[in-house]
PDB file of C-alpha atoms in Angstrom:
ATOM      1  CA  UNK A   1       3.771 -22.116  -2.260  1.00  0.00           C
ATOM      2  CA  UNK A   2       3.602 -18.527  -3.774  1.00  0.00           C
ATOM      3  CA  UNK A   3       5.631 -16.087  -1.625  1.00  0.00           C
ATOM      4  CA  UNK A   4       5.402 -12.384  -2.381  1.00  0.00           C
ATOM      5  CA  UNK A   5       7.272  -9.274  -0.770  1.00  0.00           C
ATOM      6  CA  UNK A   6       5.857  -5.926  -1.730  1.00  0.00           C
ATOM      7  CA  UNK A   7       7.588  -2.657  -0.779  1.00  0.00           C
ATOM      8  CA  UNK A   8       5.710   0.594  -0.625  1.00  0.00           C
ATOM      9  CA  UNK A   9       7.908   3.553  -1.905  1.00  0.00           C
ATOM     10  CA  UNK A  10       7.359   7.283  -2.531  1.00  0.00           C
ATOM     11  CA  UNK A  11      10.457   8.077  -4.359  1.00  0.00           C
ATOM     12  CA  UNK A  12      12.611   6.960  -7.235  1.00  0.00           C
ATOM     13  CA  UNK A  13      15.352   6.541  -4.889  1.00  0.00           C
ATOM     14  CA  UNK A  14      13.469   4.122  -2.599  1.00  0.00           C
ATOM     15  CA  UNK A  15      12.080   2.285  -5.644  1.00  0.00           C
ATOM     16  CA  UNK A  16      15.553   1.544  -6.848  1.00  0.00           C
ATOM     17  CA  UNK A  17      16.742   0.471  -3.214  1.00  0.00           C
ATOM     18  CA  UNK A  18      13.652  -1.852  -2.860  1.00  0.00           C
ATOM     19  CA  UNK A  19      14.237  -3.572  -6.134  1.00  0.00           C
ATOM     20  CA  UNK A  20      18.023  -4.126  -5.390  1.00  0.00           C
ATOM     21  CA  UNK A  21      16.890  -5.434  -1.987  1.00  0.00           C
ATOM     22  CA  UNK A  22      14.747  -8.163  -3.520  1.00  0.00           C
ATOM     23  CA  UNK A  23      11.182  -6.835  -3.587  1.00  0.00           C
ATOM     24  CA  UNK A  24       8.879  -8.768  -5.928  1.00  0.00           C
ATOM     25  CA  UNK A  25       6.531  -5.696  -6.440  1.00  0.00           C
ATOM     26  CA  UNK A  26       6.364  -2.106  -5.602  1.00  0.00           C
ATOM     27  CA  UNK A  27       3.407  -0.051  -4.411  1.00  0.00           C
ATOM     28  CA  UNK A  28       4.048   3.424  -5.808  1.00  0.00           C
ATOM     29  CA  UNK A  29       2.747   6.527  -3.932  1.00  0.00           C
ATOM     30  CA  UNK A  30       3.544   9.964  -2.663  1.00  0.00           C
ATOM     31  CA  UNK A  31       3.551  11.203   0.882  1.00  0.00           C
ATOM     32  CA  UNK A  32       4.203   7.885   2.622  1.00  0.00           C
ATOM     33  CA  UNK A  33       4.645   9.821   5.930  1.00  0.00           C
ATOM     34  CA  UNK A  34       0.852  10.417   5.955  1.00  0.00           C
ATOM     35  CA  UNK A  35      -0.024   6.934   4.774  1.00  0.00           C
ATOM     36  CA  UNK A  36       0.349   7.535   1.073  1.00  0.00           C
ATOM     37  CA  UNK A  37      -1.368   9.546  -1.667  1.00  0.00           C
ATOM     38  CA  UNK A  38      -1.421   9.205  -5.523  1.00  0.00           C
ATOM     39  CA  UNK A  39       1.976   9.684  -6.936  1.00  0.00           C
ATOM     40  CA  UNK A  40       2.832  12.308  -9.586  1.00  0.00           C
ATOM     41  CA  UNK A  41       3.078  11.340 -13.297  1.00  0.00           C
ATOM     42  CA  UNK A  42       6.773  12.134 -13.618  1.00  0.00           C
ATOM     43  CA  UNK A  43       7.579  10.254 -10.454  1.00  0.00           C
ATOM     44  CA  UNK A  44       5.821   7.084 -11.939  1.00  0.00           C
ATOM     45  CA  UNK A  45       7.483   7.474 -15.175  1.00  0.00           C
ATOM     46  CA  UNK A  46      10.964   7.685 -13.696  1.00  0.00           C
ATOM     47  CA  UNK A  47      10.269   4.594 -11.370  1.00  0.00           C
ATOM     48  CA  UNK A  48       8.948   2.747 -14.407  1.00  0.00           C
ATOM     49  CA  UNK A  49      12.270   3.410 -16.354  1.00  0.00           C
ATOM     50  CA  UNK A  50      14.356   2.548 -13.360  1.00  0.00           C
ATOM     51  CA  UNK A  51      12.648  -0.606 -12.384  1.00  0.00           C
ATOM     52  CA  UNK A  52      11.727  -3.812 -14.070  1.00  0.00           C
ATOM     53  CA  UNK A  53       9.507  -5.424 -11.408  1.00  0.00           C
ATOM     54  CA  UNK A  54       5.770  -4.889 -11.139  1.00  0.00           C
ATOM     55  CA  UNK A  55       4.486  -1.529 -10.069  1.00  0.00           C
ATOM     56  CA  UNK A  56       1.000  -1.134  -8.433  1.00  0.00           C
ATOM     57  CA  UNK A  57       0.048   2.477  -7.875  1.00  0.00           C
ATOM     58  CA  UNK A  58      -1.809   3.848  -4.927  1.00  0.00           C
ATOM     59  CA  UNK A  59      -4.818   5.929  -5.983  1.00  0.00           C
ATOM     60  CA  UNK A  60      -5.730   8.013  -3.007  1.00  0.00           C
ATOM     61  CA  UNK A  61      -6.525  11.825  -3.716  1.00  0.00           C
ATOM     62  CA  UNK A  62      -5.976  12.917  -0.063  1.00  0.00           C
ATOM     63  CA  UNK A  63      -5.057  11.990   3.481  1.00  0.00           C
ATOM     64  CA  UNK A  64      -7.899  11.065   5.811  1.00  0.00           C
ATOM     65  CA  UNK A  65     -10.904   8.666   5.542  1.00  0.00           C
ATOM     66  CA  UNK A  66     -12.193   6.807   2.437  1.00  0.00           C
ATOM     67  CA  UNK A  67     -15.596   8.449   2.051  1.00  0.00           C
ATOM     68  CA  UNK A  68     -15.127  10.440  -1.026  1.00  0.00           C
ATOM     69  CA  UNK A  69     -17.032  13.294  -2.661  1.00  0.00           C
ATOM     70  CA  UNK A  70     -18.080  12.991  -6.191  1.00  0.00           C
ATOM     71  CA  UNK A  71     -15.234  15.166  -7.486  1.00  0.00           C
ATOM     72  CA  UNK A  72     -12.769  13.070  -5.600  1.00  0.00           C
ATOM     73  CA  UNK A  73     -14.290   9.841  -6.912  1.00  0.00           C
ATOM     74  CA  UNK A  74     -14.103  11.136 -10.397  1.00  0.00           C
ATOM     75  CA  UNK A  75     -10.279  11.856  -9.844  1.00  0.00           C
ATOM     76  CA  UNK A  76      -9.732   8.388  -8.633  1.00  0.00           C
ATOM     77  CA  UNK A  77     -11.422   6.865 -11.600  1.00  0.00           C
ATOM     78  CA  UNK A  78      -9.566   9.204 -14.019  1.00  0.00           C
ATOM     79  CA  UNK A  79      -6.194   8.442 -12.329  1.00  0.00           C
ATOM     80  CA  UNK A  80      -6.745   4.655 -12.629  1.00  0.00           C
ATOM     81  CA  UNK A  81      -7.424   5.251 -16.456  1.00  0.00           C
ATOM     82  CA  UNK A  82      -4.321   7.437 -16.657  1.00  0.00           C
ATOM     83  CA  UNK A  83      -1.921   5.148 -14.824  1.00  0.00           C
ATOM     84  CA  UNK A  84      -3.226   2.193 -16.894  1.00  0.00           C
ATOM     85  CA  UNK A  85      -2.187   3.866 -20.070  1.00  0.00           C
ATOM     86  CA  UNK A  86       1.189   4.949 -18.581  1.00  0.00           C
ATOM     87  CA  UNK A  87       2.061   1.121 -17.935  1.00  0.00           C
ATOM     88  CA  UNK A  88       1.101   0.380 -14.334  1.00  0.00           C
ATOM     89  CA  UNK A  89       0.712  -3.238 -13.534  1.00  0.00           C
ATOM     90  CA  UNK A  90      -2.017  -2.571 -10.925  1.00  0.00           C
ATOM     91  CA  UNK A  91      -3.785  -0.121  -8.786  1.00  0.00           C
ATOM     92  CA  UNK A  92      -4.334   0.220  -5.049  1.00  0.00           C
ATOM     93  CA  UNK A  93      -7.891   1.591  -4.137  1.00  0.00           C
ATOM     94  CA  UNK A  94     -10.705   1.696  -1.638  1.00  0.00           C
ATOM     95  CA  UNK A  95     -14.027   3.393  -1.171  1.00  0.00           C
ATOM     96  CA  UNK A  96     -16.441   3.122   1.854  1.00  0.00           C
ATOM     97  CA  UNK A  97     -19.968   4.145   2.598  1.00  0.00           C
ATOM     98  CA  UNK A  98     -20.849   6.280   5.613  1.00  0.00           C
ATOM     99  CA  UNK A  99     -21.697   3.276   7.618  1.00  0.00           C
ATOM    100  CA  UNK A 100     -18.227   1.658   7.178  1.00  0.00           C
ATOM    101  CA  UNK A 101     -19.168  -0.908   4.371  1.00  0.00           C
ATOM    102  CA  UNK A 102     -17.388  -1.315   0.914  1.00  0.00           C
ATOM    103  CA  UNK A 103     -18.980   1.078  -1.382  1.00  0.00           C
ATOM    104  CA  UNK A 104     -19.941  -1.741  -3.894  1.00  0.00           C
ATOM    105  CA  UNK A 105     -21.244   0.680  -6.712  1.00  0.00           C
ATOM    106  CA  UNK A 106     -18.042   2.753  -6.698  1.00  0.00           C
ATOM    107  CA  UNK A 107     -15.766  -0.135  -6.280  1.00  0.00           C
ATOM    108  CA  UNK A 108     -17.382  -1.834  -9.324  1.00  0.00           C
ATOM    109  CA  UNK A 109     -16.869   1.268 -11.377  1.00  0.00           C
ATOM    110  CA  UNK A 110     -13.229   1.281 -10.255  1.00  0.00           C
ATOM    111  CA  UNK A 111     -12.766  -2.492 -11.207  1.00  0.00           C
ATOM    112  CA  UNK A 112     -14.149  -1.636 -14.631  1.00  0.00           C
ATOM    113  CA  UNK A 113     -11.863   1.291 -15.068  1.00  0.00           C
ATOM    114  CA  UNK A 114      -8.848  -0.872 -14.242  1.00  0.00           C
ATOM    115  CA  UNK A 115      -9.732  -3.492 -16.780  1.00  0.00           C
ATOM    116  CA  UNK A 116      -7.111  -6.293 -16.689  1.00  0.00           C
ATOM    117  CA  UNK A 117      -4.853  -4.500 -14.105  1.00  0.00           C
ATOM    118  CA  UNK A 118      -4.151  -6.151 -10.803  1.00  0.00           C
ATOM    119  CA  UNK A 119      -6.465  -4.502  -8.201  1.00  0.00           C
ATOM    120  CA  UNK A 120      -5.677  -4.261  -4.469  1.00  0.00           C
ATOM    121  CA  UNK A 121      -8.155  -3.198  -1.850  1.00  0.00           C
ATOM    122  CA  UNK A 122      -6.011  -1.017   0.470  1.00  0.00           C
ATOM    123  CA  UNK A 123      -6.501  -0.455   4.184  1.00  0.00           C
ATOM    124  CA  UNK A 124      -9.789   1.081   3.883  1.00  0.00           C
ATOM    125  CA  UNK A 125     -10.463  -2.555   4.639  1.00  0.00           C
ATOM    126  CA  UNK A 126      -8.945  -2.121   8.055  1.00  0.00           C
ATOM    127  CA  UNK A 127     -11.492   0.687   8.982  1.00  0.00           C
ATOM    128  CA  UNK A 128     -14.515  -1.130   7.658  1.00  0.00           C
ATOM    129  CA  UNK A 129     -17.300  -2.274   9.890  1.00  0.00           C
ATOM    130  CA  UNK A 130     -17.180  -6.002   9.083  1.00  0.00           C
ATOM    131  CA  UNK A 131     -14.020  -7.533   7.606  1.00  0.00           C
ATOM    132  CA  UNK A 132     -15.627 -10.881   6.879  1.00  0.00           C
ATOM    133  CA  UNK A 133     -18.398  -9.238   4.850  1.00  0.00           C
ATOM    134  CA  UNK A 134     -15.773  -6.869   3.141  1.00  0.00           C
ATOM    135  CA  UNK A 135     -13.790 -10.061   2.257  1.00  0.00           C
ATOM    136  CA  UNK A 136     -16.746 -11.720   0.625  1.00  0.00           C
ATOM    137  CA  UNK A 137     -17.627  -8.375  -1.102  1.00  0.00           C
ATOM    138  CA  UNK A 138     -14.098  -8.007  -2.531  1.00  0.00           C
ATOM    139  CA  UNK A 139     -14.055 -11.536  -3.902  1.00  0.00           C
ATOM    140  CA  UNK A 140     -17.408 -10.951  -5.715  1.00  0.00           C
ATOM    141  CA  UNK A 141     -15.954  -7.740  -7.238  1.00  0.00           C
ATOM    142  CA  UNK A 142     -12.982  -9.840  -8.543  1.00  0.00           C
ATOM    143  CA  UNK A 143     -10.514  -7.838  -6.451  1.00  0.00           C
ATOM    144  CA  UNK A 144      -7.063  -9.552  -6.584  1.00  0.00           C
ATOM    145  CA  UNK A 145      -5.516  -8.596  -3.187  1.00  0.00           C
ATOM    146  CA  UNK A 146      -6.615  -7.178   0.220  1.00  0.00           C
ATOM    147  CA  UNK A 147      -3.854  -5.253   2.031  1.00  0.00           C
ATOM    148  CA  UNK A 148      -4.529  -5.447   5.752  1.00  0.00           C
ATOM    149  CA  UNK A 149      -3.284  -5.466   9.233  1.00  0.00           C
ATOM    150  CA  UNK A 150      -6.077  -7.374  10.494  1.00  0.00           C
ATOM    151  CA  UNK A 151      -7.971  -4.284  11.473  1.00  0.00           C
ATOM    152  CA  UNK A 152      -5.345  -3.248  14.224  1.00  0.00           C
ATOM    153  CA  UNK A 153      -2.502  -0.719  14.251  1.00  0.00           C
ATOM    154  CA  UNK A 154      -0.044  -3.294  13.268  1.00  0.00           C
ATOM    155  CA  UNK A 155      -0.106  -6.891  11.801  1.00  0.00           C
ATOM    156  CA  UNK A 156       1.166  -8.647  15.008  1.00  0.00           C
ATOM    157  CA  UNK A 157      -1.896  -7.270  16.971  1.00  0.00           C
ATOM    158  CA  UNK A 158      -4.104  -8.166  14.165  1.00  0.00           C
ATOM    159  CA  UNK A 159      -2.841 -11.724  13.606  1.00  0.00           C
ATOM    160  CA  UNK A 160      -5.898 -13.574  14.812  1.00  0.00           C
ATOM    161  CA  UNK A 161      -8.114 -11.739  12.332  1.00  0.00           C
ATOM    162  CA  UNK A 162      -5.392 -12.267   9.656  1.00  0.00           C
ATOM    163  CA  UNK A 163      -5.398 -16.023  10.365  1.00  0.00           C
ATOM    164  CA  UNK A 164      -9.145 -16.098   9.948  1.00  0.00           C
ATOM    165  CA  UNK A 165      -9.038 -14.055   6.707  1.00  0.00           C
ATOM    166  CA  UNK A 166      -6.336 -16.232   5.170  1.00  0.00           C
ATOM    167  CA  UNK A 167      -8.285 -19.425   5.868  1.00  0.00           C
ATOM    168  CA  UNK A 168     -11.528 -17.716   4.441  1.00  0.00           C
ATOM    169  CA  UNK A 169      -9.854 -16.365   1.417  1.00  0.00           C
ATOM    170  CA  UNK A 170      -8.206 -19.670   0.118  1.00  0.00           C
ATOM    171  CA  UNK A 171      -7.182 -19.278  -3.509  1.00  0.00           C
ATOM    172  CA  UNK A 172     -10.023 -16.710  -4.198  1.00  0.00           C
ATOM    173  CA  UNK A 173      -8.063 -13.654  -3.191  1.00  0.00           C
ATOM    174  CA  UNK A 174      -4.478 -12.755  -1.814  1.00  0.00           C
ATOM    175  CA  UNK A 175      -4.248 -11.574   1.778  1.00  0.00           C
ATOM    176  CA  UNK A 176      -1.244  -9.127   1.785  1.00  0.00           C
ATOM    177  CA  UNK A 177      -0.209  -8.600   5.322  1.00  0.00           C
ATOM    178  CA  UNK A 178       1.000  -5.131   6.139  1.00  0.00           C
ATOM    179  CA  UNK A 179       1.880  -2.604   8.832  1.00  0.00           C
ATOM    180  CA  UNK A 180       4.958  -3.219  11.009  1.00  0.00           C
ATOM    181  CA  UNK A 181       6.290  -5.919   8.724  1.00  0.00           C
ATOM    182  CA  UNK A 182       9.964  -6.634   8.993  1.00  0.00           C
ATOM    183  CA  UNK A 183      12.155  -9.810   8.793  1.00  0.00           C
ATOM    184  CA  UNK A 184      11.235 -10.958  12.268  1.00  0.00           C
ATOM    185  CA  UNK A 185       7.502 -10.399  11.761  1.00  0.00           C
ATOM    186  CA  UNK A 186       7.673 -12.288   8.492  1.00  0.00           C
ATOM    187  CA  UNK A 187       9.380 -15.324  10.299  1.00  0.00           C
ATOM    188  CA  UNK A 188       6.747 -15.167  13.041  1.00  0.00           C
ATOM    189  CA  UNK A 189       3.697 -14.829  10.999  1.00  0.00           C
ATOM    190  CA  UNK A 190       4.682 -17.207   8.242  1.00  0.00           C
ATOM    191  CA  UNK A 191       4.635 -19.937  10.941  1.00  0.00           C
ATOM    192  CA  UNK A 192       1.948 -18.758  13.196  1.00  0.00           C
ATOM    193  CA  UNK A 193      -0.793 -17.936  10.590  1.00  0.00           C
ATOM    194  CA  UNK A 194       0.666 -19.193   7.417  1.00  0.00           C
ATOM    195  CA  UNK A 195       0.961 -15.759   5.777  1.00  0.00           C
ATOM    196  CA  UNK A 196       2.954 -15.972   2.398  1.00  0.00           C
ATOM    197  CA  UNK A 197       2.362 -12.378   1.218  1.00  0.00           C
ATOM    198  CA  UNK A 198       3.925  -9.361   3.008  1.00  0.00           C
ATOM    199  CA  UNK A 199       3.873  -5.430   2.465  1.00  0.00           C
ATOM    200  CA  UNK A 200       6.515  -3.337   4.021  1.00  0.00           C
ATOM    201  CA  UNK A 201       8.083   0.032   3.629  1.00  0.00           C
ATOM    202  CA  UNK A 202      11.339  -0.516   5.451  1.00  0.00           C
ATOM    203  CA  UNK A 203      11.636   3.219   6.104  1.00  0.00           C
ATOM    204  CA  UNK A 204      14.653   4.879   7.524  1.00  0.00           C
ATOM    205  CA  UNK A 205      15.290   8.574   8.366  1.00  0.00           C
ATOM    206  CA  UNK A 206      17.937  10.357   6.294  1.00  0.00           C
ATOM    207  CA  UNK A 207      19.040  13.824   7.205  1.00  0.00           C
ATOM    208  CA  UNK A 208      18.756  16.661   4.888  1.00  0.00           C
ATOM    209  CA  UNK A 209      21.824  17.874   3.063  1.00  0.00           C
ATOM    210  CA  UNK A 210      20.871  21.463   3.998  1.00  0.00           C
ATOM    211  CA  UNK A 211      23.634  23.157   5.947  1.00  0.00           C
ATOM    212  CA  UNK A 212      21.682  26.264   6.524  1.00  0.00           C
ATOM    213  CA  UNK A 213      18.395  25.507   8.401  1.00  0.00           C
ATOM    214  CA  UNK A 214      15.614  27.983   9.409  1.00  0.00           C
ATOM    215  CA  UNK A 215      13.863  25.608  11.868  1.00  0.00           C
ATOM    216  CA  UNK A 216      11.327  28.344  13.029  1.00  0.00           C
ATOM    217  CA  UNK A 217       9.263  27.815   9.715  1.00  0.00           C
ATOM    218  CA  UNK A 218       7.211  24.509   9.269  1.00  0.00           C
ATOM    219  CA  UNK A 219       5.671  23.677   5.954  1.00  0.00           C
ATOM    220  CA  UNK A 220       3.148  20.998   7.067  1.00  0.00           C
ATOM    221  CA  UNK A 221       2.440  18.971  10.037  1.00  0.00           C
ATOM    222  CA  UNK A 222       4.272  20.499  13.238  1.00  0.00           C
ATOM    223  CA  UNK A 223       5.297  17.165  14.559  1.00  0.00           C
ATOM    224  CA  UNK A 224       7.387  16.432  11.374  1.00  0.00           C
ATOM    225  CA  UNK A 225      10.994  17.537  11.016  1.00  0.00           C
ATOM    226  CA  UNK A 226      11.332  19.544   7.675  1.00  0.00           C
ATOM    227  CA  UNK A 227      14.994  18.420   7.526  1.00  0.00           C
ATOM    228  CA  UNK A 228      14.440  14.594   7.920  1.00  0.00           C
ATOM    229  CA  UNK A 229      13.598  12.543   4.675  1.00  0.00           C
ATOM    230  CA  UNK A 230      12.254   9.026   4.679  1.00  0.00           C
ATOM    231  CA  UNK A 231      13.913   6.524   2.413  1.00  0.00           C
ATOM    232  CA  UNK A 232      13.693   2.749   2.145  1.00  0.00           C
ATOM    233  CA  UNK A 233      16.563   1.011   3.900  1.00  0.00           C
ATOM    234  CA  UNK A 234      18.085  -1.636   1.562  1.00  0.00           C
ATOM    235  CA  UNK A 235      19.193  -3.969   4.537  1.00  0.00           C
ATOM    236  CA  UNK A 236      15.562  -4.151   5.722  1.00  0.00           C
ATOM    237  CA  UNK A 237      14.326  -5.331   2.392  1.00  0.00           C
ATOM    238  CA  UNK A 238      17.255  -7.780   2.059  1.00  0.00           C
ATOM    239  CA  UNK A 239      16.548  -9.200   5.593  1.00  0.00           C
ATOM    240  CA  UNK A 240      12.806  -9.462   4.825  1.00  0.00           C
ATOM    241  CA  UNK A 241      13.549 -11.164   1.410  1.00  0.00           C
ATOM    242  CA  UNK A 242      15.903 -13.733   3.121  1.00  0.00           C
ATOM    243  CA  UNK A 243      13.358 -14.378   5.902  1.00  0.00           C
ATOM    244  CA  UNK A 244      10.403 -15.033   3.387  1.00  0.00           C
ATOM    245  CA  UNK A 245      12.627 -17.211   1.209  1.00  0.00           C
ATOM    246  CA  UNK A 246      13.630 -19.474   4.223  1.00  0.00           C
ATOM    247  CA  UNK A 247       9.967 -20.072   5.171  1.00  0.00           C
TER     248      UNK A 247
END
């Protein structure tokens, strides 16, 4: 039985920690705190040098929905080609139509841009109108993986949909269970719904090294603390790896 642990990282430091903890594959992004956006070139290059496991790159030009303007879509296509040339093993993408269906025409264009790269349909899937239809469409587009929480806020809440999707997917496409994944969830969902592929971030908060702090100024979202940094916690990855290997 194939088992896979993917860790989502938005820094070189987190990438190295995730690899050391036992990740099989990384999803490389920036700005994980807002769900992830396309990483920078230098960030990817440093991670590629530091890590010898597979790297899938999130291609998402902005925070928010997955209904993209033409310039945004052209950026996505260009970024896929660029990261392919830079040595990515796969890309993580998703485009929807206004009525909440997969944008088949655009997704086919992105599949063509990716060539032989592994392609994951990201959690745009979780906000589509009909997950069963989207699954069939993804298979027809020769997408390799669907990253999903079962259309709920976390994978435990979405486990019934995930169970159905795993059954429908068979050997045609990988269902990668994400959102809220840790060692306990892996133990539970491996048994309950026979999931074998999991996606996690294992984030922990590190305090900034700044000793002088002007806390009157905020650079982005007001609910975020400018002096807290998100990093992958090695122990969380180690525990997840051990839990998966024991299933």
